[in-house]
Each structure stands twice: as structure tokens, then as C-alpha cells.
JSON list of C-alpha atoms in Angstrom, two decimals:
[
{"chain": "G", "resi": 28, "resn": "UNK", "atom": "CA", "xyz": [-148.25, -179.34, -25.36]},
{"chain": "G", "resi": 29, "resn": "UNK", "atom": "CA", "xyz": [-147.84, -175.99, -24.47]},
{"chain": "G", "resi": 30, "resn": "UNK", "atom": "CA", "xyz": [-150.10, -175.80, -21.57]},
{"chain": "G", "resi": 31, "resn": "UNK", "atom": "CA", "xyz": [-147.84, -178.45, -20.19]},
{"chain": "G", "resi": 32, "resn": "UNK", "atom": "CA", "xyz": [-144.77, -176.56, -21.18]},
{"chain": "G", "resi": 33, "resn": "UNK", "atom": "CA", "xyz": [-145.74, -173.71, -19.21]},
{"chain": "G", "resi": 34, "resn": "UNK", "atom": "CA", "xyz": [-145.35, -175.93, -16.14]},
{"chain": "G", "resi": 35, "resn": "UNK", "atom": "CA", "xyz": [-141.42, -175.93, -16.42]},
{"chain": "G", "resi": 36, "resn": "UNK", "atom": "CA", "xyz": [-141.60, -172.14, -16.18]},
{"chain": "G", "resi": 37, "resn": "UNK", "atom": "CA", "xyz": [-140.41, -172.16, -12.52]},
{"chain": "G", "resi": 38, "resn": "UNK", "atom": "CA", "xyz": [-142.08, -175.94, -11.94]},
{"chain": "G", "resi": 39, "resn": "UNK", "atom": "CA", "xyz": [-142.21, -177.74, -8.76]},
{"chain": "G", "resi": 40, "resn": "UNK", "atom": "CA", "xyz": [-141.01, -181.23, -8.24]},
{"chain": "G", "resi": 41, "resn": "UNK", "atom": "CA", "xyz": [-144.78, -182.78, -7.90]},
{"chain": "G", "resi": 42, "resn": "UNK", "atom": "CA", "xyz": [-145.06, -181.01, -11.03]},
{"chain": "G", "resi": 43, "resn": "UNK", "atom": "CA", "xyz": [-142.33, -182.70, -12.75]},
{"chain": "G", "resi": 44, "resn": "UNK", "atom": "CA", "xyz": [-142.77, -186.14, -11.24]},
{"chain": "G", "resi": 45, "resn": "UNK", "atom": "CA", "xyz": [-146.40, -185.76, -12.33]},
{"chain": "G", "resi": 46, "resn": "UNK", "atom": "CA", "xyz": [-145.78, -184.60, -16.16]},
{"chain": "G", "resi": 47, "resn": "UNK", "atom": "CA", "xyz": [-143.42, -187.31, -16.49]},
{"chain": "G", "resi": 48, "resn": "UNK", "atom": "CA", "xyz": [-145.38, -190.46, -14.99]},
{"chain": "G", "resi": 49, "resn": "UNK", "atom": "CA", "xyz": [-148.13, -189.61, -17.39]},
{"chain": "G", "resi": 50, "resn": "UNK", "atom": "CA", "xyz": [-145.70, -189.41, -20.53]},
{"chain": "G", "resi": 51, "resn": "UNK", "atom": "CA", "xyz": [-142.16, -191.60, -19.62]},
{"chain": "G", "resi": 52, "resn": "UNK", "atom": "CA", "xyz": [-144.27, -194.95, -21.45]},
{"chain": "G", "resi": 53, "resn": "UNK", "atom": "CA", "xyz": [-144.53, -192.45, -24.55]},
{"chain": "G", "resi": 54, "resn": "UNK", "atom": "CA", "xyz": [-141.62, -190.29, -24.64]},
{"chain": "G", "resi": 55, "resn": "UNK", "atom": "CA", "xyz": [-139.87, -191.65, -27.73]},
{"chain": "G", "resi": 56, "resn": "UNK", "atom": "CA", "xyz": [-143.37, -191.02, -29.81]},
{"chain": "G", "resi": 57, "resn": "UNK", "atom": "CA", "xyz": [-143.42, -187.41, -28.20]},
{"chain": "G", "resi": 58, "resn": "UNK", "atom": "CA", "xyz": [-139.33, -187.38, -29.11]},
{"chain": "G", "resi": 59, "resn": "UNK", "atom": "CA", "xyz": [-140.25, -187.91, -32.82]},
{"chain": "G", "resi": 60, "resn": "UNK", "atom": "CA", "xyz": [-143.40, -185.67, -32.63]},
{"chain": "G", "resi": 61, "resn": "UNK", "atom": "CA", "xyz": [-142.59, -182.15, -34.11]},
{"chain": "G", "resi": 62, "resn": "UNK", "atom": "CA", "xyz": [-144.11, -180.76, -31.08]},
{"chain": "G", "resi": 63, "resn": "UNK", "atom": "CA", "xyz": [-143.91, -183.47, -28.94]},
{"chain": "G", "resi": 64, "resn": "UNK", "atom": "CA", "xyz": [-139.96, -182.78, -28.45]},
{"chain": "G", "resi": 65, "resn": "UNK", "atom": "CA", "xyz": [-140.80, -179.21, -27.33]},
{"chain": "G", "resi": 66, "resn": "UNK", "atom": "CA", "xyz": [-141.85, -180.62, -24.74]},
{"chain": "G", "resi": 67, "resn": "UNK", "atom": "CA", "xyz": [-139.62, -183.06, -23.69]},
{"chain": "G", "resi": 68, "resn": "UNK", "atom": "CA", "xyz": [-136.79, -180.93, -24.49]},
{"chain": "G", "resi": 69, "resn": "UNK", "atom": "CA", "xyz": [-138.23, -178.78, -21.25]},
{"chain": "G", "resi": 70, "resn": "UNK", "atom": "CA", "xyz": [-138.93, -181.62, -19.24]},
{"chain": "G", "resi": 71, "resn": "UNK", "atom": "CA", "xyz": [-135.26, -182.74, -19.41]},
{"chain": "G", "resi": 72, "resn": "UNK", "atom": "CA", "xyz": [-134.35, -179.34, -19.12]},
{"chain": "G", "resi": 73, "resn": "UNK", "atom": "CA", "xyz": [-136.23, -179.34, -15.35]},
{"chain": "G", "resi": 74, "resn": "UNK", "atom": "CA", "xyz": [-135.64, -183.17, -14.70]},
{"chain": "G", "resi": 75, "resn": "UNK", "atom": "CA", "xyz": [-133.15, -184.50, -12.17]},
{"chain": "G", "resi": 76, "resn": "UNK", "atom": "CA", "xyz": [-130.51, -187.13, -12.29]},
{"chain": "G", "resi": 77, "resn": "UNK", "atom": "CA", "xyz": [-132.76, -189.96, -11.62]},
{"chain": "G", "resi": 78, "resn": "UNK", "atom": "CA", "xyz": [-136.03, -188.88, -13.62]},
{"chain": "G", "resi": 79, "resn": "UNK", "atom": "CA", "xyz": [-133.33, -188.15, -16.41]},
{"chain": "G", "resi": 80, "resn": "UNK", "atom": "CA", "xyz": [-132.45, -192.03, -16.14]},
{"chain": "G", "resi": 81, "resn": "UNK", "atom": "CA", "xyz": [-136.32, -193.28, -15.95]},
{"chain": "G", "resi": 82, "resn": "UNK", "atom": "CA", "xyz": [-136.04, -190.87, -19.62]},
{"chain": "G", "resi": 83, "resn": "UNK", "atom": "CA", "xyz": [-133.35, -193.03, -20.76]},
{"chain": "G", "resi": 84, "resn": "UNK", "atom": "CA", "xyz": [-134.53, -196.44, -19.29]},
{"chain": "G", "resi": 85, "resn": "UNK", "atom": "CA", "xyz": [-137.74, -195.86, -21.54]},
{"chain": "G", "resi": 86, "resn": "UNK", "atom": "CA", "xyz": [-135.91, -195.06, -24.59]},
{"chain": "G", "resi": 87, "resn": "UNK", "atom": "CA", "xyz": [-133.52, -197.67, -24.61]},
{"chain": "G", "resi": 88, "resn": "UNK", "atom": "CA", "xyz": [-136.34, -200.60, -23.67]},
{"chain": "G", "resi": 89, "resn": "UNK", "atom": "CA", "xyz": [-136.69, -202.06, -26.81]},
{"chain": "G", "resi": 90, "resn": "UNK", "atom": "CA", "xyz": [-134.05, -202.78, -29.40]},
{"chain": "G", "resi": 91, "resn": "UNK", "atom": "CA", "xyz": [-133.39, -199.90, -32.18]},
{"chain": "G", "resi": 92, "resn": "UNK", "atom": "CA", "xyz": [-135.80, -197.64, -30.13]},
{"chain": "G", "resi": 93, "resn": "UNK", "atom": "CA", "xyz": [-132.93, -194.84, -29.67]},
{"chain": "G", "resi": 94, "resn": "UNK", "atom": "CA", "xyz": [-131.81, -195.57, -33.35]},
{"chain": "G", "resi": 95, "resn": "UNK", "atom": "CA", "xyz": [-135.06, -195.27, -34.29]},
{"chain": "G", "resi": 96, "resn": "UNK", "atom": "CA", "xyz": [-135.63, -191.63, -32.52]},
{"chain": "G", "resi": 97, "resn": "UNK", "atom": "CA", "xyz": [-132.18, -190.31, -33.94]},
{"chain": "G", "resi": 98, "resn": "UNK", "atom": "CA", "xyz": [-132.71, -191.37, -37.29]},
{"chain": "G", "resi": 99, "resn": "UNK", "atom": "CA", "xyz": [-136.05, -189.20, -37.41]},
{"chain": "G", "resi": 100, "resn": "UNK", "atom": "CA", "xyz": [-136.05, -185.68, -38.74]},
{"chain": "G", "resi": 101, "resn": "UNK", "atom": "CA", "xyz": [-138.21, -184.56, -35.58]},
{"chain": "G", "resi": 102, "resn": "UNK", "atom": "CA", "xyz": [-136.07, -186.83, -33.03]},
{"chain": "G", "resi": 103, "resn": "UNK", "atom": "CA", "xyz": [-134.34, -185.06, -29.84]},
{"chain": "G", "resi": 104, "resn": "UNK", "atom": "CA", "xyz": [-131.86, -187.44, -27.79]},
{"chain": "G", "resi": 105, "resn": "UNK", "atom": "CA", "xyz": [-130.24, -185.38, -24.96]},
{"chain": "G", "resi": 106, "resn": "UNK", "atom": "CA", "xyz": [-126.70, -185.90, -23.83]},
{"chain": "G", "resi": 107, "resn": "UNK", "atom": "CA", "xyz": [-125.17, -184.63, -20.96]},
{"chain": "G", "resi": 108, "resn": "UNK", "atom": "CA", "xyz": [-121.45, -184.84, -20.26]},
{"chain": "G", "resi": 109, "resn": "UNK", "atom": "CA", "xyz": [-120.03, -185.20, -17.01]},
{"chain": "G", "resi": 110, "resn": "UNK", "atom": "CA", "xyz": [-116.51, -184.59, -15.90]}
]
């Protein structure tokens, strides 16, 4: 996790694109995962609009799946606000 974390230091775009094909199936396991949202608390951080709505896409698949990750004590939904 924190090899992969080190890649959003000053990451290129291959390098997000590839970090995120390999874990968007997963991402609300590594969301509940106490280090698992490390990571994809940086990978947000880094993403842009529309890897940030592949994110949400795969979160919001399957019923009670968001619940699900806000309800646990390691869960991390972003939100981001737009005027």
C-alpha cells in the first residue's frame, strides 16, 4: 500500500490510470480496509473528473454498497462540492 502510495508523489497520468484499473473492481474493500483508504484517499486526491466518476460508478454498483462503506469505522467516501 505504500509502495503504491508513493506513486501519487508527483504521479503521471499512466500512473494513475494504471493504479486505478487494477483496484476500481475493489475499491470499496480497500475503502473499508484500515490501510486500504490510505490509499485511495491519494488516488482521489491525484484522480481527475472522469476517473473520480469510474470511483463512484464502482461504489454505487450494487445496492447498500456506499451505505455499507460509510457505516464502517475504516470507511472513506469523498465529496467534492462544486459551485
Amino acid at each position: 500500500c505504500r509502495v503504491l502510495q508513493a506513486k501519487f508523489v508527483d504521479p503521471s497520468q499512466e500512473d494513475i490510470e494504471m493504479v486505478l484499473s487494477e483496484v476500481v473492481d475493489c475499491i470499496d474493500e480497500l475503502m473499508k480496509n484500515p490501510f486500504g483508504n490510505y490509499l485511495v484517499q491519494n488516488l482521489i486526491a491525484v484522480c481527475n473528473e472522469e476517473q473520480r466518476n469510474r470511483i463512484i460508478l464502482s461504489v454505487t454498483k450494487n445496492t447498500f454498497q456506499l451505505v455499507n462503506i460509510c457505516c464502517n469505522p475504516h470507511g472513506y467516501v469523498f465529496v467534492e462540492i462544486t459551485h
